[in-house]
Amino acid sequence: GLSEEDKKEMVGFLKGNENAYNVLSDCIVSPIRSDDEEVDAMVPIKRSYRATKILEQDATTAAKVQQSGGTLQDIEDSDTLILNATRAGLLAKKLFRAYMYNQNRTVDNEDAAASLDVQTLPPHIPHVNHLLMSLLEGYASAVVAAACAGGKEGIESSFGPMLAYRSGTATSTSTPTPSTTNEGSSAAHDDAGSTASLESPLPVLAAIVTTGCTGRLAPGAAAEQRASNPMMMQQQQLLQNDNTVHISKGHRRKFVRSLADWELLTRLADCIDHPGTDESAMYRSEAACDALLNIVDNIGFPPMPPPGVALDAKKKKEMEESFGEDQLLAPLATDEFIHHLTNCVTGGSLNNSTSA
């Protein structure tokens, strides 16, 4: 409802405030609703959406500058954006914490909410997912560094909540309601499943993992790649080289090692095998399966030059350099990993039969 003049004034204020990214991110990860907003329950979500779009615009600008041959330093020197590499990393950490419903609000936010007589609400997870993906495109190195800060423990605090996330609207199958019995069961299941699909952070997790491990922005989901000739897609990406992002070798090695220590692939297999017992369990299992295939496709089968195309020595050396990917993919050959997958078929439980 703001006029164009008011919008420009607000954006100018935000860009001149070094804490603006923090104020905007609070609207996303710790939304609040005052008593006079009780009539319209969508107000906090609308506020979250606007904050997401403002921050997304900065990330998109950063991505375009880098794709055209510029650097993040060029943007920071111009002082035209709310975000920079440091703030993007801090913002990513905040977004990772948003997947923990009961732990995503700081004491300061709770005290402020109490003093202002407002109600704190859980974050709208689709906005969190969207902003993380935008940050990955514009500030890939900052996102990867934020995820693995602290090594294995850092990966646990960043990716653990994403892997364990459950949709807030999912209902348990152990307590049927009128809408989940008889003829209403199918519709209720579809509603819960569509919500879980929209809110699932696992596609975002897979994108961060593949980007951090390969130094290239992750393409679409694994299923989409296979449906559209993955070999041709990889060859085109190799020749165009427009999806390469700058992530230092040190960060990539630390990231890959931390993922291997955390046993990411085994955890994803366990999520496929034991996705839970609520209405969205099947969709969570499917999302974990897609994430696993996406990671294996992009890390285990890097793009290769088409026949007859020679690479210069520098690029060839970069392609052949190892960052520890063999250790990350090693669980694929273990009995424990295979057991998780075969148990989906042979386990016989209701939960496993739906995920199979």
PDB file of C-alpha atoms in Angstrom, residues 3-209:
ATOM      1  CA  SER A   3       3.410   4.994  -2.772  1.00  0.00           C
ATOM      2  CA  GLU A   4       6.433   4.863  -5.082  1.00  0.00           C
ATOM      3  CA  GLU A   5       7.990   7.784  -3.216  1.00  0.00           C
ATOM      4  CA  ASP A   6       7.503   6.061   0.138  1.00  0.00           C
ATOM      5  CA  LYS A   7       8.977   2.844  -1.264  1.00  0.00           C
ATOM      6  CA  LYS A   8      12.104   4.649  -2.446  1.00  0.00           C
ATOM      7  CA  GLU A   9      12.445   6.356   0.933  1.00  0.00           C
ATOM      8  CA  MET A  10      12.099   3.040   2.780  1.00  0.00           C
ATOM      9  CA  VAL A  11      14.607   1.244   0.546  1.00  0.00           C
ATOM     10  CA  GLY A  12      17.026   4.148   0.952  1.00  0.00           C
ATOM     11  CA  PHE A  13      16.690   3.907   4.722  1.00  0.00           C
ATOM     12  CA  LEU A  14      17.289   0.149   4.660  1.00  0.00           C
ATOM     13  CA  LYS A  15      20.389   0.446   2.485  1.00  0.00           C
ATOM     14  CA  GLY A  16      21.788   3.067   4.822  1.00  0.00           C
ATOM     15  CA  ASN A  17      21.242   0.892   7.892  1.00  0.00           C
ATOM     16  CA  GLU A  18      23.904  -1.772   8.451  1.00  0.00           C
ATOM     17  CA  ASN A  19      21.456  -3.765  10.607  1.00  0.00           C
ATOM     18  CA  ALA A  20      18.693  -3.704   7.990  1.00  0.00           C
ATOM     19  CA  TYR A  21      19.308  -7.304   6.906  1.00  0.00           C
ATOM     20  CA  ASN A  22      18.797  -8.390  10.507  1.00  0.00           C
ATOM     21  CA  VAL A  23      15.521  -6.467  10.834  1.00  0.00           C
ATOM     22  CA  LEU A  24      14.236  -7.943   7.568  1.00  0.00           C
ATOM     23  CA  SER A  25      15.326 -11.475   8.471  1.00  0.00           C
ATOM     24  CA  ASP A  26      13.443 -11.241  11.787  1.00  0.00           C
ATOM     25  CA  CYS A  27      10.261 -10.697   9.758  1.00  0.00           C
ATOM     26  CA  ILE A  28      10.969 -14.051   8.090  1.00  0.00           C
ATOM     27  CA  VAL A  29      12.354 -16.323  10.794  1.00  0.00           C
ATOM     28  CA  SER A  30      10.565 -14.829  13.841  1.00  0.00           C
ATOM     29  CA  PRO A  31       7.359 -13.249  12.549  1.00  0.00           C
ATOM     30  CA  ILE A  32       5.134 -11.457  15.031  1.00  0.00           C
ATOM     31  CA  ARG A  33       1.466 -10.505  15.073  1.00  0.00           C
ATOM     32  CA  SER A  34       0.005  -7.733  17.189  1.00  0.00           C
ATOM     33  CA  ASP A  35      -3.482  -7.773  18.670  1.00  0.00           C
ATOM     34  CA  ASP A  36      -4.836  -5.425  15.999  1.00  0.00           C
ATOM     35  CA  GLU A  37      -3.690  -7.863  13.304  1.00  0.00           C
ATOM     36  CA  GLU A  38      -5.727 -10.790  14.635  1.00  0.00           C
ATOM     37  CA  VAL A  39      -8.429 -10.055  12.065  1.00  0.00           C
ATOM     38  CA  ASP A  40      -6.102 -10.777   9.146  1.00  0.00           C
ATOM     39  CA  ALA A  41      -3.965 -13.845   9.827  1.00  0.00           C
ATOM     40  CA  MET A  42      -2.100 -13.275   6.555  1.00  0.00           C
ATOM     41  CA  VAL A  43      -0.440 -10.034   7.684  1.00  0.00           C
ATOM     42  CA  PRO A  44       2.707 -11.734   9.127  1.00  0.00           C
ATOM     43  CA  ILE A  45       3.047 -13.892   5.993  1.00  0.00           C
ATOM     44  CA  LYS A  46       2.684 -10.832   3.750  1.00  0.00           C
ATOM     45  CA  ARG A  47       5.324  -9.037   5.811  1.00  0.00           C
ATOM     46  CA  SER A  48       7.588 -12.082   5.546  1.00  0.00           C
ATOM     47  CA  TYR A  49       7.062 -12.162   1.779  1.00  0.00           C
ATOM     48  CA  ARG A  50       8.040  -8.508   1.355  1.00  0.00           C
ATOM     49  CA  ALA A  51      11.178  -8.963   3.448  1.00  0.00           C
ATOM     50  CA  THR A  52      12.068 -12.060   1.423  1.00  0.00           C
ATOM     51  CA  LYS A  53      11.694 -10.187  -1.883  1.00  0.00           C
ATOM     52  CA  ILE A  54      13.853  -7.272  -0.718  1.00  0.00           C
ATOM     53  CA  LEU A  55      16.698  -9.563   0.332  1.00  0.00           C
ATOM     54  CA  GLU A  56      16.229 -11.777  -2.728  1.00  0.00           C
ATOM     55  CA  GLN A  57      16.709  -8.746  -4.966  1.00  0.00           C
ATOM     56  CA  ASP A  58      20.161  -8.147  -3.451  1.00  0.00           C
ATOM     57  CA  ALA A  59      21.157 -11.795  -3.929  1.00  0.00           C
ATOM     58  CA  THR A  60      19.929 -11.734  -7.539  1.00  0.00           C
ATOM     59  CA  THR A  61      21.919  -8.567  -8.240  1.00  0.00           C
ATOM     60  CA  ALA A  62      25.053 -10.171  -6.778  1.00  0.00           C
ATOM     61  CA  ALA A  63      24.540 -13.262  -8.948  1.00  0.00           C
ATOM     62  CA  LYS A  64      24.132 -11.190 -12.132  1.00  0.00           C
ATOM     63  CA  VAL A  65      27.252  -9.146 -11.425  1.00  0.00           C
ATOM     64  CA  GLN A  66      29.329 -12.289 -10.946  1.00  0.00           C
ATOM     65  CA  GLN A  67      27.884 -13.943 -14.051  1.00  0.00           C
ATOM     66  CA  SER A  68      28.931 -10.903 -16.089  1.00  0.00           C
ATOM     67  CA  GLY A  69      32.525 -11.178 -14.844  1.00  0.00           C
ATOM     68  CA  GLY A  70      32.363  -8.870 -11.838  1.00  0.00           C
ATOM     69  CA  THR A  71      33.120  -9.633  -8.196  1.00  0.00           C
ATOM     70  CA  LEU A  72      31.337  -9.201  -4.902  1.00  0.00           C
ATOM     71  CA  GLN A  73      33.925  -6.579  -3.994  1.00  0.00           C
ATOM     72  CA  ASP A  74      32.711  -4.457  -6.907  1.00  0.00           C
ATOM     73  CA  ILE A  75      29.208  -4.481  -5.408  1.00  0.00           C
ATOM     74  CA  GLU A  76      30.375  -3.765  -1.881  1.00  0.00           C
ATOM     75  CA  ASP A  77      32.468  -0.823  -3.080  1.00  0.00           C
ATOM     76  CA  SER A  78      29.394   0.695  -4.723  1.00  0.00           C
ATOM     77  CA  ASP A  79      27.497   0.465  -1.400  1.00  0.00           C
ATOM     78  CA  THR A  80      24.146   0.026  -3.142  1.00  0.00           C
ATOM     79  CA  LEU A  81      22.942  -3.209  -1.514  1.00  0.00           C
ATOM     80  CA  ILE A  82      21.721  -4.195   1.933  1.00  0.00           C
ATOM     81  CA  LEU A  83      23.673  -7.456   1.809  1.00  0.00           C
ATOM     82  CA  ASN A  84      27.371  -8.184   1.492  1.00  0.00           C
ATOM     83  CA  ALA A  85      29.294 -11.455   1.843  1.00  0.00           C
ATOM     84  CA  THR A  86      29.545 -11.213   5.633  1.00  0.00           C
ATOM     85  CA  ARG A  87      25.886 -10.334   6.141  1.00  0.00           C
ATOM     86  CA  ALA A  88      24.842 -13.039   3.673  1.00  0.00           C
ATOM     87  CA  GLY A  89      26.696 -15.633   5.784  1.00  0.00           C
ATOM     88  CA  LEU A  90      25.070 -14.408   8.987  1.00  0.00           C
ATOM     89  CA  LEU A  91      21.689 -14.387   7.268  1.00  0.00           C
ATOM     90  CA  ALA A  92      22.218 -17.981   6.078  1.00  0.00           C
ATOM     91  CA  LYS A  93      22.950 -19.080   9.651  1.00  0.00           C
ATOM     92  CA  LYS A  94      19.748 -17.428  10.796  1.00  0.00           C
ATOM     93  CA  LEU A  95      17.746 -19.140   8.057  1.00  0.00           C
ATOM     94  CA  PHE A  96      19.205 -22.551   8.967  1.00  0.00           C
ATOM     95  CA  ARG A  97      17.952 -22.063  12.516  1.00  0.00           C
ATOM     96  CA  ALA A  98      14.468 -21.224  11.250  1.00  0.00           C
ATOM     97  CA  TYR A  99      13.777 -24.922  10.615  1.00  0.00           C
ATOM     98  CA  MET A 100      13.731 -25.503  14.373  1.00  0.00           C
ATOM     99  CA  TYR A 101      10.216 -24.467  15.369  1.00  0.00           C
ATOM    100  CA  ASN A 102      10.830 -24.298  19.098  1.00  0.00           C
ATOM    101  CA  GLN A 103      14.345 -22.884  19.001  1.00  0.00           C
ATOM    102  CA  ASN A 104      14.243 -20.273  16.267  1.00  0.00           C
ATOM    103  CA  ARG A 105      13.288 -17.368  18.527  1.00  0.00           C
ATOM    104  CA  THR A 106      15.969 -15.599  20.511  1.00  0.00           C
ATOM    105  CA  VAL A 107      15.494 -14.363  24.055  1.00  0.00           C
ATOM    106  CA  ASP A 108      15.685 -10.781  22.762  1.00  0.00           C
ATOM    107  CA  ASN A 109      12.823 -11.415  20.342  1.00  0.00           C
ATOM    108  CA  GLU A 110      10.704 -13.057  23.031  1.00  0.00           C
ATOM    109  CA  ASP A 111      11.286 -10.161  25.454  1.00  0.00           C
ATOM    110  CA  ALA A 112      10.505  -7.626  22.747  1.00  0.00           C
ATOM    111  CA  ALA A 113       7.338  -9.486  21.811  1.00  0.00           C
ATOM    112  CA  ALA A 114       6.187  -9.584  25.434  1.00  0.00           C
ATOM    113  CA  SER A 115       6.873  -5.891  25.985  1.00  0.00           C
ATOM    114  CA  LEU A 116       4.963  -4.933  22.813  1.00  0.00           C
ATOM    115  CA  ASP A 117       2.080  -7.302  23.543  1.00  0.00           C
ATOM    116  CA  VAL A 118       2.506  -9.231  20.288  1.00  0.00           C
ATOM    117  CA  GLN A 119       2.417 -12.924  19.433  1.00  0.00           C
ATOM    118  CA  THR A 120       5.457 -14.679  17.984  1.00  0.00           C
ATOM    119  CA  LEU A 121       4.697 -17.131  15.189  1.00  0.00           C
ATOM    120  CA  PRO A 122       6.568 -19.936  13.430  1.00  0.00           C
ATOM    121  CA  PRO A 123       8.279 -18.934  10.169  1.00  0.00           C
ATOM    122  CA  HIS A 124       6.662 -19.471   6.786  1.00  0.00           C
ATOM    123  CA  ILE A 125       9.073 -22.163   5.585  1.00  0.00           C
ATOM    124  CA  PRO A 126       8.544 -21.709   1.797  1.00  0.00           C
ATOM    125  CA  HIS A 127       9.939 -18.172   2.215  1.00  0.00           C
ATOM    126  CA  VAL A 128      12.961 -19.544   4.096  1.00  0.00           C
ATOM    127  CA  ASN A 129      13.573 -22.119   1.372  1.00  0.00           C
ATOM    128  CA  HIS A 130      13.272 -19.526  -1.387  1.00  0.00           C
ATOM    129  CA  LEU A 131      15.634 -17.033   0.239  1.00  0.00           C
ATOM    130  CA  LEU A 132      18.275 -19.680   0.961  1.00  0.00           C
ATOM    131  CA  MET A 133      18.255 -20.706  -2.709  1.00  0.00           C
ATOM    132  CA  SER A 134      18.603 -17.059  -3.751  1.00  0.00           C
ATOM    133  CA  LEU A 135      21.513 -16.561  -1.344  1.00  0.00           C
ATOM    134  CA  LEU A 136      23.180 -19.654  -2.769  1.00  0.00           C
ATOM    135  CA  GLU A 137      23.117 -18.122  -6.255  1.00  0.00           C
ATOM    136  CA  GLY A 138      24.479 -14.750  -5.199  1.00  0.00           C
ATOM    137  CA  TYR A 139      26.656 -15.592  -2.200  1.00  0.00           C
ATOM    138  CA  ALA A 140      27.520 -19.288  -2.584  1.00  0.00           C
ATOM    139  CA  SER A 141      30.794 -19.116  -0.681  1.00  0.00           C
ATOM    140  CA  ALA A 142      29.151 -17.355   2.274  1.00  0.00           C
ATOM    141  CA  VAL A 143      26.351 -19.929   2.470  1.00  0.00           C
ATOM    142  CA  VAL A 144      28.742 -22.897   2.266  1.00  0.00           C
ATOM    143  CA  ALA A 145      31.076 -21.372   4.856  1.00  0.00           C
ATOM    144  CA  ALA A 146      28.140 -20.703   7.181  1.00  0.00           C
ATOM    145  CA  ALA A 147      26.913 -24.285   6.844  1.00  0.00           C
ATOM    146  CA  CYS A 148      30.230 -25.896   7.791  1.00  0.00           C
ATOM    147  CA  ALA A 149      31.442 -23.376  10.378  1.00  0.00           C
ATOM    148  CA  GLY A 150      32.554 -25.606  13.239  1.00  0.00           C
ATOM    149  CA  GLY A 151      33.071 -28.691  11.057  1.00  0.00           C
ATOM    150  CA  LYS A 152      30.867 -31.692  11.751  1.00  0.00           C
ATOM    151  CA  GLU A 153      29.052 -29.888  14.564  1.00  0.00           C
ATOM    152  CA  GLY A 154      28.371 -26.958  12.232  1.00  0.00           C
ATOM    153  CA  ILE A 155      26.844 -29.272   9.631  1.00  0.00           C
ATOM    154  CA  GLU A 156      24.706 -30.844  12.348  1.00  0.00           C
ATOM    155  CA  SER A 157      23.361 -27.468  13.484  1.00  0.00           C
ATOM    156  CA  SER A 158      22.765 -26.304   9.883  1.00  0.00           C
ATOM    157  CA  PHE A 159      21.538 -29.411   8.056  1.00  0.00           C
ATOM    158  CA  GLY A 160      20.228 -31.457  10.982  1.00  0.00           C
ATOM    159  CA  PRO A 161      17.072 -29.320  11.375  1.00  0.00           C
ATOM    160  CA  MET A 162      16.516 -29.390   7.606  1.00  0.00           C
ATOM    161  CA  LEU A 163      16.704 -33.179   7.538  1.00  0.00           C
ATOM    162  CA  ALA A 164      14.468 -33.548  10.586  1.00  0.00           C
ATOM    163  CA  TYR A 165      11.945 -30.891   9.554  1.00  0.00           C
ATOM    164  CA  ARG A 166       8.280 -31.858   9.767  1.00  0.00           C
ATOM    165  CA  SER A 167       5.484 -29.791   8.286  1.00  0.00           C
ATOM    166  CA  GLY A 168       3.599 -27.935  11.014  1.00  0.00           C
ATOM    167  CA  THR A 169       0.285 -28.827   9.391  1.00  0.00           C
ATOM    168  CA  ALA A 170       0.894 -32.578   9.169  1.00  0.00           C
ATOM    169  CA  THR A 171      -1.285 -34.764  11.352  1.00  0.00           C
ATOM    170  CA  SER A 172      -0.320 -38.016  12.971  1.00  0.00           C
ATOM    171  CA  THR A 173      -1.784 -41.220  11.614  1.00  0.00           C
ATOM    172  CA  SER A 174      -2.006 -42.542  15.159  1.00  0.00           C
ATOM    173  CA  THR A 175      -4.833 -40.081  15.998  1.00  0.00           C
ATOM    174  CA  PRO A 176      -7.350 -40.194  13.131  1.00  0.00           C
ATOM    175  CA  THR A 177      -9.761 -37.326  12.731  1.00  0.00           C
ATOM    176  CA  PRO A 178     -13.041 -37.214  10.786  1.00  0.00           C
ATOM    177  CA  SER A 179     -11.212 -35.692   7.827  1.00  0.00           C
ATOM    178  CA  THR A 180      -8.729 -38.565   7.711  1.00  0.00           C
ATOM    179  CA  THR A 181     -11.199 -41.432   7.740  1.00  0.00           C
ATOM    180  CA  ASN A 182     -13.266 -43.153   5.046  1.00  0.00           C
ATOM    181  CA  GLU A 183     -13.825 -41.061   1.925  1.00  0.00           C
ATOM    182  CA  GLY A 184     -12.033 -38.024   3.388  1.00  0.00           C
ATOM    183  CA  SER A 185      -8.749 -39.815   3.922  1.00  0.00           C
ATOM    184  CA  SER A 186      -7.481 -39.415   0.366  1.00  0.00           C
ATOM    185  CA  ALA A 187      -8.162 -35.685   0.227  1.00  0.00           C
ATOM    186  CA  ALA A 188      -6.588 -35.087   3.628  1.00  0.00           C
ATOM    187  CA  HIS A 189      -3.549 -37.094   2.609  1.00  0.00           C
ATOM    188  CA  ASP A 190      -3.177 -35.089  -0.606  1.00  0.00           C
ATOM    189  CA  ASP A 191      -3.469 -31.787   1.291  1.00  0.00           C
ATOM    190  CA  ALA A 192      -0.834 -32.809   3.821  1.00  0.00           C
ATOM    191  CA  GLY A 193       1.391 -34.123   1.069  1.00  0.00           C
ATOM    192  CA  SER A 194       1.181 -30.976  -1.045  1.00  0.00           C
ATOM    193  CA  THR A 195       2.022 -28.868   2.001  1.00  0.00           C
ATOM    194  CA  ALA A 196       4.971 -31.120   2.843  1.00  0.00           C
ATOM    195  CA  SER A 197       6.193 -30.932  -0.745  1.00  0.00           C
ATOM    196  CA  LEU A 198       6.054 -27.127  -0.730  1.00  0.00           C
ATOM    197  CA  GLU A 199       7.714 -26.808   2.675  1.00  0.00           C
ATOM    198  CA  SER A 200      10.362 -29.517   2.281  1.00  0.00           C
ATOM    199  CA  PRO A 201      13.859 -28.069   2.761  1.00  0.00           C
ATOM    200  CA  LEU A 202      15.535 -31.160   1.289  1.00  0.00           C
ATOM    201  CA  PRO A 203      15.788 -29.770  -2.281  1.00  0.00           C
ATOM    202  CA  VAL A 204      17.536 -26.732  -0.787  1.00  0.00           C
ATOM    203  CA  LEU A 205      19.858 -28.977   1.221  1.00  0.00           C
ATOM    204  CA  ALA A 206      20.753 -30.936  -1.935  1.00  0.00           C
ATOM    205  CA  ALA A 207      21.464 -27.717  -3.846  1.00  0.00           C
ATOM    206  CA  ILE A 208      23.797 -26.403  -1.125  1.00  0.00           C
ATOM    207  CA  VAL A 209      25.608 -29.746  -0.890  1.00  0.00           C
TER     208      VAL A 209
END
